[in-house]
Short mmCIF file of C-alpha atoms in Angstrom, two decimals:
data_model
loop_
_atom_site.label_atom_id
_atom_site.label_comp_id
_atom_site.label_asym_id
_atom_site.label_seq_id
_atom_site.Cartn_x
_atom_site.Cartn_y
_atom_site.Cartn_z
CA UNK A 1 52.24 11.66 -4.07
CA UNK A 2 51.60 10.38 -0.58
CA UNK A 3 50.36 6.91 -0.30
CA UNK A 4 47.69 7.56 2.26
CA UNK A 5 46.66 9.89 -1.20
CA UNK A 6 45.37 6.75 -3.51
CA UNK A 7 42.60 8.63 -5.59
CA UNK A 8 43.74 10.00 -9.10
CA UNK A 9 44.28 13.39 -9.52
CA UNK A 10 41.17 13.80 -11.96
CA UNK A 11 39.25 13.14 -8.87
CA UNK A 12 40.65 15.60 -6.89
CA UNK A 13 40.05 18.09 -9.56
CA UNK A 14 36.97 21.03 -9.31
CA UNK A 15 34.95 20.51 -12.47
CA UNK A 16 35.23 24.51 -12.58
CA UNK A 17 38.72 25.44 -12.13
CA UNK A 18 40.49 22.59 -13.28
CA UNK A 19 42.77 22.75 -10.24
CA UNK A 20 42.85 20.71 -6.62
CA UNK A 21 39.59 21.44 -4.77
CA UNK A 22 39.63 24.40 -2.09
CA UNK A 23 37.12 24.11 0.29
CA UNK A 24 35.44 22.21 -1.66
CA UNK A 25 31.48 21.90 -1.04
CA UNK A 26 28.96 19.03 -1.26
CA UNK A 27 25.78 18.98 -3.70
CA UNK A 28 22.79 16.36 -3.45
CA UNK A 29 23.56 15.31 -6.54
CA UNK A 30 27.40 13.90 -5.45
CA UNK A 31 28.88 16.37 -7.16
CA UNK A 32 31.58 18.50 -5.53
CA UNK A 33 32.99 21.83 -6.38
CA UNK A 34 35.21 24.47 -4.96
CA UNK A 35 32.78 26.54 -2.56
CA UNK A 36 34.27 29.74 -4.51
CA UNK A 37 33.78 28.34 -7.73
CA UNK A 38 30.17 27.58 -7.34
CA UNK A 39 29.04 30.69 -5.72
CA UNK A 40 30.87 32.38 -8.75
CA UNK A 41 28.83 30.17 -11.23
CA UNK A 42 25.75 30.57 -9.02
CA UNK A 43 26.09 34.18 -9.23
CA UNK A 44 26.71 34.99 -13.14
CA UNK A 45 25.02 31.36 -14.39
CA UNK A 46 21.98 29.26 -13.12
CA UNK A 47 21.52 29.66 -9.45
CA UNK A 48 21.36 26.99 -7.49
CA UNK A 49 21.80 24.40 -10.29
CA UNK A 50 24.90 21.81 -10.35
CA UNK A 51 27.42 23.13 -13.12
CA UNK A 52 28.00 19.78 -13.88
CA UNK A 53 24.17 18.04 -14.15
CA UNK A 54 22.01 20.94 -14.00
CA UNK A 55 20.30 19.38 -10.95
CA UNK A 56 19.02 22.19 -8.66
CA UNK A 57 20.38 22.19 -5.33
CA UNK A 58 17.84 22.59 -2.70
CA UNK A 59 20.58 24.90 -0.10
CA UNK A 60 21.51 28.02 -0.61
CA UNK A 61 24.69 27.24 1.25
CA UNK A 62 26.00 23.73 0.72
CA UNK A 63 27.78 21.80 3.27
CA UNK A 64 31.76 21.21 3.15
CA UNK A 65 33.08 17.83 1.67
CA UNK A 66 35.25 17.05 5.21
CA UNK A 67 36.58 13.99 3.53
CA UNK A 68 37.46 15.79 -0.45
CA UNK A 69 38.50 18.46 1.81
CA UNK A 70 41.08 16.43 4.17
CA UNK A 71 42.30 14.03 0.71
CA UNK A 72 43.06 17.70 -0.69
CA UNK A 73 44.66 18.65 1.83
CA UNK A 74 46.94 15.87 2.11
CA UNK A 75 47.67 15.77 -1.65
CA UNK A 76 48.74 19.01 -1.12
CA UNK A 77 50.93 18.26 1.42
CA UNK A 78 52.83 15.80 -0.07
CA UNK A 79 53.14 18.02 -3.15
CA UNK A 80 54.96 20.33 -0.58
CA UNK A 81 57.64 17.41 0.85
CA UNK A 82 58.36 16.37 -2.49
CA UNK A 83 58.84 19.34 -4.47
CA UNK A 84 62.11 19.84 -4.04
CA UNK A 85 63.95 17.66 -6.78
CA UNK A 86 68.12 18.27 -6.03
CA UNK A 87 68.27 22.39 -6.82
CA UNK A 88 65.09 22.08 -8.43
CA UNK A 89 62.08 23.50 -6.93
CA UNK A 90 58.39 21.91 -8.32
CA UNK A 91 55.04 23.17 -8.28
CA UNK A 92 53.28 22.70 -5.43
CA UNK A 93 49.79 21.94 -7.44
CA UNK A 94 50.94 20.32 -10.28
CA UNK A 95 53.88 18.97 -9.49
CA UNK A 96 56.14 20.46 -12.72
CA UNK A 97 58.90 22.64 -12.93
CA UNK A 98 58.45 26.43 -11.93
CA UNK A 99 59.97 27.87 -16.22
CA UNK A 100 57.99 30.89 -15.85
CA UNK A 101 57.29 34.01 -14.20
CA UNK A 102 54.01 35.90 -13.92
CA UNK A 103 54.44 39.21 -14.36
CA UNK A 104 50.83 39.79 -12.84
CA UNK A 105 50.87 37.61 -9.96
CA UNK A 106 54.51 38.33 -9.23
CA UNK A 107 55.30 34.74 -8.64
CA UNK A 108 56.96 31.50 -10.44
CA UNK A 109 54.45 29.49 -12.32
CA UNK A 110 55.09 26.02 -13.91
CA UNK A 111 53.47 25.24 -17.46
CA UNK A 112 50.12 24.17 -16.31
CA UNK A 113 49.61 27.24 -14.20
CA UNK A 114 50.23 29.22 -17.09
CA UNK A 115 47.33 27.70 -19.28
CA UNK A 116 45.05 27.74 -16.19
CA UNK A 117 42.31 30.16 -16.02
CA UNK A 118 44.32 32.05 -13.27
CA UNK A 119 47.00 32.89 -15.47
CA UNK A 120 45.79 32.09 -18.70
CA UNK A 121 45.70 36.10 -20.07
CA UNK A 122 48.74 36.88 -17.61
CA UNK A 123 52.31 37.81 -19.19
CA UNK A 124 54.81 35.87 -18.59
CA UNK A 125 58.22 35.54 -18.96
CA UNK A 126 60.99 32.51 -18.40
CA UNK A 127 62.27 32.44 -14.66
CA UNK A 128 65.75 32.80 -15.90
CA UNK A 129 64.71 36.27 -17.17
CA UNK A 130 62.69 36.83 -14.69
CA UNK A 131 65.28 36.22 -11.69
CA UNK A 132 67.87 38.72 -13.84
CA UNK A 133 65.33 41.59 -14.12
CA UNK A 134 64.50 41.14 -9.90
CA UNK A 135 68.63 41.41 -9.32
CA UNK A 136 68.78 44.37 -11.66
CA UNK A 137 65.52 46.28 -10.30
CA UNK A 138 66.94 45.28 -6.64
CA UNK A 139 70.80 46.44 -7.20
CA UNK A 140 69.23 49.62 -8.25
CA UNK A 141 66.72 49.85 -5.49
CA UNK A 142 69.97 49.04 -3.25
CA UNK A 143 71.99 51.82 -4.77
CA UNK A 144 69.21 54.35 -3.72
CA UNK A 145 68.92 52.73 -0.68
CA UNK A 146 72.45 53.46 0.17
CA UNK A 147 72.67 56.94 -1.55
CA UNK A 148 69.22 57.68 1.00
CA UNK A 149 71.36 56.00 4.53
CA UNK A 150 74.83 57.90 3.27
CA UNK A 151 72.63 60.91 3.02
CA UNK A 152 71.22 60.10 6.62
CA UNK A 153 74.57 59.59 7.91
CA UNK A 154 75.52 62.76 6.54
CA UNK A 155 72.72 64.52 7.93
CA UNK A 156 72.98 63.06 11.05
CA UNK A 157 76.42 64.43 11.88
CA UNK A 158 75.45 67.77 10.38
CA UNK A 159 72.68 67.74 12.76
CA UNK A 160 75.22 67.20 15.82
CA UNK A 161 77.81 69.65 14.64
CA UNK A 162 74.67 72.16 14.28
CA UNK A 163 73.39 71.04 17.82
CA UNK A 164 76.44 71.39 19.23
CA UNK A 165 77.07 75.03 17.67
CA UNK A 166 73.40 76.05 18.52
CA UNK A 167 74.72 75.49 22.51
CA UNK A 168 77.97 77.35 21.61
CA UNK A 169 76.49 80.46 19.57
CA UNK A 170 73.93 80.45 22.32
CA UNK A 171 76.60 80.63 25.73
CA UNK A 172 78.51 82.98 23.84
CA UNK A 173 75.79 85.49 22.76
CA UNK A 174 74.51 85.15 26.37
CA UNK A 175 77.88 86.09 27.68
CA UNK A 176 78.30 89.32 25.28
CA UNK A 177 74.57 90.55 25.88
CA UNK A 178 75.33 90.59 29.67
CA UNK A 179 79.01 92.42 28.89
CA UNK A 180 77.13 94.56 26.85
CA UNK A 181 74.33 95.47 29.83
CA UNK A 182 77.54 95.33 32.46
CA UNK A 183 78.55 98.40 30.18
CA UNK A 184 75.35 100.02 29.88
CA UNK A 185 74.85 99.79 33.91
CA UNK A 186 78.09 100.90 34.75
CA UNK A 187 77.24 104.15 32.78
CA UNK A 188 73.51 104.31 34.43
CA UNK A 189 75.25 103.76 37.65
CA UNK A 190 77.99 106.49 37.16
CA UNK A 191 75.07 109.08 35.78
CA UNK A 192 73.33 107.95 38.82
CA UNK A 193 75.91 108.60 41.28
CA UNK A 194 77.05 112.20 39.31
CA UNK A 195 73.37 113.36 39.19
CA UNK A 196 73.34 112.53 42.98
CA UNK A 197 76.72 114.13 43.95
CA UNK A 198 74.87 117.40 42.21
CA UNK A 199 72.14 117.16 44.38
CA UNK A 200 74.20 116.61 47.71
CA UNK A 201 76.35 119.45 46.51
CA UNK A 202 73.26 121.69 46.02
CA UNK A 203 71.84 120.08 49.51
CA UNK A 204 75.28 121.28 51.43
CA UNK A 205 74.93 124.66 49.77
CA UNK A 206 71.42 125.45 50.42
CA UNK A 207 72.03 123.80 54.18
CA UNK A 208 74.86 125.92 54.31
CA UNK A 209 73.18 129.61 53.51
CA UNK A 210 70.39 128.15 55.61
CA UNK A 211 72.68 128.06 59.24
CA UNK A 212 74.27 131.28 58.35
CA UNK A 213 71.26 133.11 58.19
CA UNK A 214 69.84 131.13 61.69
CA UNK A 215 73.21 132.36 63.09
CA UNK A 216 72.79 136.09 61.98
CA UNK A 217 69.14 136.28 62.81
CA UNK A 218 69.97 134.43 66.54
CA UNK A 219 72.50 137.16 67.51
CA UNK A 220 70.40 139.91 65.94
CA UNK A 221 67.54 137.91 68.35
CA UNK A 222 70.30 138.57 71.28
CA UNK A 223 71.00 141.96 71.15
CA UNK A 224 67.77 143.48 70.40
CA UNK A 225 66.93 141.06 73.90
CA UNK A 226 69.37 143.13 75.86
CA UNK A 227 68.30 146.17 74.42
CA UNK A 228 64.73 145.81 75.35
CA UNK A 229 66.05 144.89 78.98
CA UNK A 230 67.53 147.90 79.14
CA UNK A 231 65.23 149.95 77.97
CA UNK A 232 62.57 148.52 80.40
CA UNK A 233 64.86 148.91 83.49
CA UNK A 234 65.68 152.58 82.22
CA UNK A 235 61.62 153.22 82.30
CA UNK A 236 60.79 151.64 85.40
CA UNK A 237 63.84 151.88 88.25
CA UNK A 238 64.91 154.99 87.14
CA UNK A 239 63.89 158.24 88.65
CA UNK A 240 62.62 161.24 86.35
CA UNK A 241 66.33 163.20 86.49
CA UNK A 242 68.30 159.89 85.73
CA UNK A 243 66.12 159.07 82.75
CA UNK A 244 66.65 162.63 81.01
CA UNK A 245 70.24 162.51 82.01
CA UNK A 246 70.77 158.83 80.19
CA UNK A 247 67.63 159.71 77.38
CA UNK A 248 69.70 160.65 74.46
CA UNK A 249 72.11 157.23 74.72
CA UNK A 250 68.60 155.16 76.05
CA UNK A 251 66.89 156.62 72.61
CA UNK A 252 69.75 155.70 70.33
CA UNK A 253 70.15 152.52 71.24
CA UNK A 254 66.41 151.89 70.99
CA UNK A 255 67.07 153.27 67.48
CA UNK A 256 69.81 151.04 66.87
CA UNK A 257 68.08 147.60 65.98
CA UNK A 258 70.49 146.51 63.41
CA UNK A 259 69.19 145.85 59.57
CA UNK A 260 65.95 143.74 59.50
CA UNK A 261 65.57 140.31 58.73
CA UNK A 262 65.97 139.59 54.62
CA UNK A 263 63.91 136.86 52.21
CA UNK A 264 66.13 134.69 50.40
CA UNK A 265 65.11 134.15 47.06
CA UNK A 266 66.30 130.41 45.66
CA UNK A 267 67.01 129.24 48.81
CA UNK A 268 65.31 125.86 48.14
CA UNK A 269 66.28 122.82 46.61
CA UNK A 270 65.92 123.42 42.47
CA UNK A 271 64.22 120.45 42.09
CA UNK A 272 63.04 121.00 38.59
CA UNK A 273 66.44 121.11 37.82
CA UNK A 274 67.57 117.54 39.01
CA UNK A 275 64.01 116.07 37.67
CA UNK A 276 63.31 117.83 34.21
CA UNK A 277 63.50 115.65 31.43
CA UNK A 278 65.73 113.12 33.21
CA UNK A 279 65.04 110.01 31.60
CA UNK A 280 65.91 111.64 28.46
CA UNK A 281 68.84 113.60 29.30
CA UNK A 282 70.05 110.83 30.27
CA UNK A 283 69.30 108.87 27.12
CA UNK A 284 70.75 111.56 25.21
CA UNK A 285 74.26 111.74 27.07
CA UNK A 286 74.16 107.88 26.28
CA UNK A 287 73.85 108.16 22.59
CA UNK A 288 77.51 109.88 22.47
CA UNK A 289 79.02 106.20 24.39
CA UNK A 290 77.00 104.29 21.91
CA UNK A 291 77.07 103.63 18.17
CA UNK A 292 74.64 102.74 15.68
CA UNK A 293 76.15 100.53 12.40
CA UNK A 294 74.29 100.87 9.51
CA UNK A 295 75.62 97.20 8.70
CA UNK A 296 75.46 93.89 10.88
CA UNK A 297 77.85 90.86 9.40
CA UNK A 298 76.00 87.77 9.72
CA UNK A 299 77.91 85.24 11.44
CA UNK A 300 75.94 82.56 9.74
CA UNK A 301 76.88 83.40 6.09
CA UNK A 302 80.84 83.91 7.32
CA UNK A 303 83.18 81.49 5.78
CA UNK A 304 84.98 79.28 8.06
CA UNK A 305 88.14 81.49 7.35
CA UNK A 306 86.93 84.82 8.12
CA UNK A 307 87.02 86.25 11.57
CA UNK A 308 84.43 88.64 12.46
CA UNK A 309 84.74 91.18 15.26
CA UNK A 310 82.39 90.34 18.61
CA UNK A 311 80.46 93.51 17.42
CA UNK A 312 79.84 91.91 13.98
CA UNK A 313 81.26 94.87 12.19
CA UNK A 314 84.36 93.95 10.72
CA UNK A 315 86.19 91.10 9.35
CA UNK A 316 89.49 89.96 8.27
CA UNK A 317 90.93 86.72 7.02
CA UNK A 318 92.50 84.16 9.27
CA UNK A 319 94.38 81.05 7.76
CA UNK A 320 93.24 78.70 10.90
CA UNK A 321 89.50 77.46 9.74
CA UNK A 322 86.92 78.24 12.40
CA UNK A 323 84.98 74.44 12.73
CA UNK A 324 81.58 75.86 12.13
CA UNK A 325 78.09 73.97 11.16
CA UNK A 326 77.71 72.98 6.84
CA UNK A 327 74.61 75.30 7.21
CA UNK A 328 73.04 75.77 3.64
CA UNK A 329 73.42 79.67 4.69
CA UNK A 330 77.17 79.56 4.59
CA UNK A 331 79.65 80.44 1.70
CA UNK A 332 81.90 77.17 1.78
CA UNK A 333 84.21 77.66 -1.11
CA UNK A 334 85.33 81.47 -0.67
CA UNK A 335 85.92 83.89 2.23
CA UNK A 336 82.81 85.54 1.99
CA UNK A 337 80.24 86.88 3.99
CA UNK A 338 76.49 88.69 3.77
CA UNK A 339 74.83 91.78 6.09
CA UNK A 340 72.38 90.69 8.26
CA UNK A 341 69.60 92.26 6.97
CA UNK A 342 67.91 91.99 3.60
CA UNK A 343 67.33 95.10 1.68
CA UNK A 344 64.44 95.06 -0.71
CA UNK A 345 62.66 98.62 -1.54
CA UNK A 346 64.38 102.18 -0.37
CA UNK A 347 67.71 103.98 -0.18
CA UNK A 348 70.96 102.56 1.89
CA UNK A 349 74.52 103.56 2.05
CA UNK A 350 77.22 102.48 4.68
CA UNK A 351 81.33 103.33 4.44
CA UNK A 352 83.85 100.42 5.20
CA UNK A 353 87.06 101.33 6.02
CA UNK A 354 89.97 99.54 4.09
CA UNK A 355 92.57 100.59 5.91
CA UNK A 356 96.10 98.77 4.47
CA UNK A 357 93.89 95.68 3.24
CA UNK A 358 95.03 94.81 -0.19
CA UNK A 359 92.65 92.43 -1.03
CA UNK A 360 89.11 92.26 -0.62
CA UNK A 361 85.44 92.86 -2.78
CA UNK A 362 82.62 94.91 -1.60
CA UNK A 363 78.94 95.69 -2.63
CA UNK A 364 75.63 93.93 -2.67
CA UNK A 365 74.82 90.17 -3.23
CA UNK A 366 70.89 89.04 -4.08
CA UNK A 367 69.52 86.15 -1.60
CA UNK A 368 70.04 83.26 -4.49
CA UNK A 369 73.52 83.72 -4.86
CA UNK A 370 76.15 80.21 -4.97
CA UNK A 371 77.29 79.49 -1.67
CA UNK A 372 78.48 76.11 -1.83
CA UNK A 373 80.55 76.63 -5.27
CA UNK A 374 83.71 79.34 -6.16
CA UNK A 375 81.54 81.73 -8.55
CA UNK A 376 82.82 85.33 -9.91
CA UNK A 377 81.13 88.18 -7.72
CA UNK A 378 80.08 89.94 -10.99
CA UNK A 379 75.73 90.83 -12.05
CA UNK A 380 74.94 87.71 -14.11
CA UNK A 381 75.93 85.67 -10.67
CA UNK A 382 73.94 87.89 -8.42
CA UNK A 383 76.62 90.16 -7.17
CA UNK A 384 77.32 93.76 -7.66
CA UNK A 385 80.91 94.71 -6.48
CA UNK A 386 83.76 97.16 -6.87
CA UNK A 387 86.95 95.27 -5.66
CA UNK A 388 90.87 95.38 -4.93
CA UNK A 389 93.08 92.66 -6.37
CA UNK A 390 96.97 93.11 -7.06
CA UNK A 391 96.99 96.48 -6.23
CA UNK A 392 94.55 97.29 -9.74
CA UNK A 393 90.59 98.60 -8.30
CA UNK A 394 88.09 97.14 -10.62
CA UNK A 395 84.22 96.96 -10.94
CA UNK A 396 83.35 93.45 -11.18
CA UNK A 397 81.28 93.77 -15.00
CA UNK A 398 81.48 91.24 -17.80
CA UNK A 399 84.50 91.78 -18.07
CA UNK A 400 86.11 93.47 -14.84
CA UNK A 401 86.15 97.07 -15.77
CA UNK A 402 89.26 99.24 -14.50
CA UNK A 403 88.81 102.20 -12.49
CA UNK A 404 91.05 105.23 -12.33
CA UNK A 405 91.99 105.78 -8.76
CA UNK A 406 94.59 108.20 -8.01
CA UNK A 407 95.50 107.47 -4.26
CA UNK A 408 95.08 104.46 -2.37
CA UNK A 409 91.27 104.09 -1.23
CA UNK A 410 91.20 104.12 2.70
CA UNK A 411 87.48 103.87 2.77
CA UNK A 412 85.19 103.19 0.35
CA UNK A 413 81.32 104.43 0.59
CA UNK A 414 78.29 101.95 -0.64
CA UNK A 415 74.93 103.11 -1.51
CA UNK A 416 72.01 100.98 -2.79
CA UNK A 417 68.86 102.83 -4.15
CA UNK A 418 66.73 99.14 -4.66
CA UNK A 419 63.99 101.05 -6.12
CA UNK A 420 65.90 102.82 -8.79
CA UNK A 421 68.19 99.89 -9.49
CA UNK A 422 71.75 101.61 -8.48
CA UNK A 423 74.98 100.64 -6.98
CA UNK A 424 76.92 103.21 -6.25
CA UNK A 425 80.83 103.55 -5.33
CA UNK A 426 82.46 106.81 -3.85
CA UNK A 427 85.33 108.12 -2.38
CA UNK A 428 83.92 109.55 1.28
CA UNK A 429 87.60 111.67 1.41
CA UNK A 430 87.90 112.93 -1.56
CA UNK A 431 83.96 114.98 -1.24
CA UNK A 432 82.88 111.58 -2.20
CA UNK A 433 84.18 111.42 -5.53
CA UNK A 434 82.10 108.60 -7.41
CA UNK A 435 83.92 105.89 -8.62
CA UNK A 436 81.47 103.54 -10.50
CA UNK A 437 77.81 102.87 -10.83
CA UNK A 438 75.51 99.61 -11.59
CA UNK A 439 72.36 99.65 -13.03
CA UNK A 440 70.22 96.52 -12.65
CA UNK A 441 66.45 96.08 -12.35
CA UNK A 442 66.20 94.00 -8.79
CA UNK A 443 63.33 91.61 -8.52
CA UNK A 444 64.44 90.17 -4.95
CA UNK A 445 66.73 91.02 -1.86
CA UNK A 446 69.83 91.61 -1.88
CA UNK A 447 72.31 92.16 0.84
CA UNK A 448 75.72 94.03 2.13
CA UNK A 449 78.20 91.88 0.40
CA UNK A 450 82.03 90.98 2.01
CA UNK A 451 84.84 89.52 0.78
CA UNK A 452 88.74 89.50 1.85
CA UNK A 453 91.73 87.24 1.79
CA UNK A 454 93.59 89.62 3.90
CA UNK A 455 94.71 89.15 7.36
CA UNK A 456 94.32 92.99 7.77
CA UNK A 457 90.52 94.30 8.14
CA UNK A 458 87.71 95.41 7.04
CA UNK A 459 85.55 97.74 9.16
CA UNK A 460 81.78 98.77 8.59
CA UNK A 461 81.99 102.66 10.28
CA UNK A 462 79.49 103.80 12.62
CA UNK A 463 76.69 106.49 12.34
CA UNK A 464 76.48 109.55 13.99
CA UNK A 465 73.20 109.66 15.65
CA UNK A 466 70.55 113.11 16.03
CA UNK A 467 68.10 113.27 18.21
CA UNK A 468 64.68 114.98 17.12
CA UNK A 469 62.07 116.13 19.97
CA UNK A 470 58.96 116.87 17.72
CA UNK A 471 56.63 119.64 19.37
CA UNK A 472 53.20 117.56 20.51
CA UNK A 473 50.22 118.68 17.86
CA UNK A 474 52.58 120.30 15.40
CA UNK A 475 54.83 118.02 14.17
CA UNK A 476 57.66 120.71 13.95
CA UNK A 477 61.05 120.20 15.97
CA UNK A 478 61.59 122.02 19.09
CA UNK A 479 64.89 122.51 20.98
CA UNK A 480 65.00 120.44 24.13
CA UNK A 481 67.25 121.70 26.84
CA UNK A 482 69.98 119.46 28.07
#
């Protein structure tokens, strides 16, 4: 202890807590307590009383012991400088060696702390102890720590491989939407210019027919202008003998006026022919430059080794990895890829056309399906599939069953009924022959399923499209002219 520090520590002591005096408070009986420890006592004891001589106090609020206060102080103080003994490090109350821990408090306590009243009922445990259980709850606090920033990291550069693919996907489906529109107004603007060529023809016709008759009806305006010149000089300078010598040739050529003028019927612009029903005339002659696939590959789902058409309707295996995004949508282990759209209630078939690929699986996969581990495409896994492997066609049961195929498939024909629980197989060029069926009660979606590890392709066939004009109020079809 300090020497400026002379009193014992007994005197430095609260009566109440047995430890150096906080704050300590002065009573008018001398006697000097921490001020916590009295308004404790005062409020479960005798109020107001001293705990020590029972003497009633005549304050509700004693005043502070300056000097106690200031001796404690410095007692504590020199508790601090000196508690450091070599390695050792001492009690800063008492003085003693910190041997135990308090489980409680969560900090070292020497012996006297422990039978204090603060951590009298507290467990406790030796420091040695102690100090091993802290390194082994922090080295395994650390080692999620570290599993939680390698998981960041990871994220992080998943994040900027995705960010930097969003940009991609989104210049290169900008640049395909506008080919796709160049297409569509090149065939606008051709209709355009055709459907206007008609109408100049028609014009130059019309026109045409239209100065013919102005010529015809301007000479017949000519002649019959003479004649009547005649005529009149005939009646008026000639005398009476004259006239009935010239009479008979005066009369016929009066009588000689030529055919009368004619009405042209049509001779106007058909109008309603140019105009009727253009916009959908139009629309119609479109429908046989366009087609309509009953399947759309997702481009999210693909594998990195697959190679999908820029119409999304066939694929075909490439041995050069695309870099794409470690989206949780993607099959990573296989070359594998989903339809676009889910299919959960109703009837859907589509045809894929094999061609000279050798190797690939086809069918339906539910939404829950492994993506990030090599699984076999068969029902207890999610998948539903007919497929092609060294040159034997199977249908991917538990286990693969073989089917009898006489000739090489060239296309193959898919058809989900979700609400009966069927997956069909057939032959589309043999009267589509059926080659195997699934049964399986579905509870979720499923979707077009693709697989190949072929370099040659597969291709989802277009639709044939029909257009139906139904008759307003009736419901029934009617026959549109083109």
């Amino acid at each position: 202890m300090s020497s400026s520090v002379c009193l014992p520590e007994e005197d430095l002591s609260c009566p109440v807590c047995c430890d150096i005096f906080r704050d300590p408070v002065l009573l008018p009986c001398s006697h000097s307590f921490c001020k916590t420890c009295l308004q404790c006592y005062w409020n479960t004891s005798a109020p107001r009383q001293c705990p020590v001589c029972r003497r009633r106090a005549s304050k509700r609020t004693p005043p502070s012991n300056l000097a106690l206060k200031n001796l404690c102080e410095a007692l504590q103080q020199s508790r601090i400088q000196s508690s450091v003994e070599g390695n050792r490090v001492l009690c800063s109350l008492h003085g003693e060696r910190l041997r135990f821990f308090c489980l409680v408090d969560k900090q070292p306590v020497c012996v006297v702390c422990q039978a204090s009243k603060i951590h009298k009922n507290h467990d406790c445990v030796p420091t040695e102890k102690a100090a091993q259980d802290c390194k082994d709850e922090l080295n395994v606090a650390l080692k999620t720590l570290q599993h939680t920033l390698d998981s960041l990291i990871r994220l992080k550069g998943t994040s900027e491989e995705m960010l930097e693919s969003i940009k991609n996907q989104s210049l290169e489906t900008e640049r395909q939407i506008k080919d796709l529109f160049v297409e569509l107004h090149q065939f606008l603007y051709e209709e355009e210019a055709a459907r206007l060529a008609a109408l100049k023809e028609e014009e130059e016709e019309k026109i045409g027919l239209m100065k013919s008759m102005v010529t015809k009806a301007a000479a017949g305006m000519l002649y019959l202008k003479e004649t009547i010149t005649v005529i009149t000089q005939e009646i008026t300078d000639a005398d009476d003998m004259a006239l009935l010598q010239n009479c008979k040739a005066t009369i016929e050529r009066a009588q000689c006026t030529g055919q009368g003028p004619e009405r042209i019927s049509g001779a106007l612009i058909d109008v309603a022919k140019h105009l009727c029903n253009l916009k959908y005339r139009v629309w119609k002659k479109m429908i046989l430059h366009v087609e309509y696939s009953p399947v759309t590959l997702d481009p999210n789902t693909a594998h990195p080794c697959l190679f999908l058409s820029h119409e999304l309707t066939s694929l075909q295996y490439t041995s050069q990895p695309h870099r794409l995004p470690d989206n949780p949508e993607r099959f990573h282990m296989s070359a594998e890829v989903l339809g676009m759209t889910g299919l959960c209630s109703g009837s859907h078939c589509w045809v894929v056309d094999t061609g000279c690929n050798n190797d690939w699986i086809l069918g339906v996969a539910c939404t829950s399906v492994t993506r990030n581990a090599e699984v076999q495409a068969r029902p207890e896994n999610g998948f539903w599939t007919m497929c092609l492997r060294d040159r034997e066609y199977r249908a991917m049961t538990s286990p693969p069953t073989a089917m009898t195929v006489t000739e090489k498939l060239k296309r193959v024909r898919v058809q989900l009924d979700w609400d009966k629980g069927q997956v069909s197989f057939f032959d589309p060029a043999d009267d589509d022959t059926p080659l195997y069926s699934f049964s399986h009660k579905f509870t979720e979606k499923v979707f077009p399923y693709f697989y190949t590890q072929s370099k040659h392709p597969l291709r989802i066939l277009p639709e044939r499209m029909c257009v139906t004009v139904q008759q307003s109020g009736t419901g029934h079809p009617c026959t549109v002219p083109d």
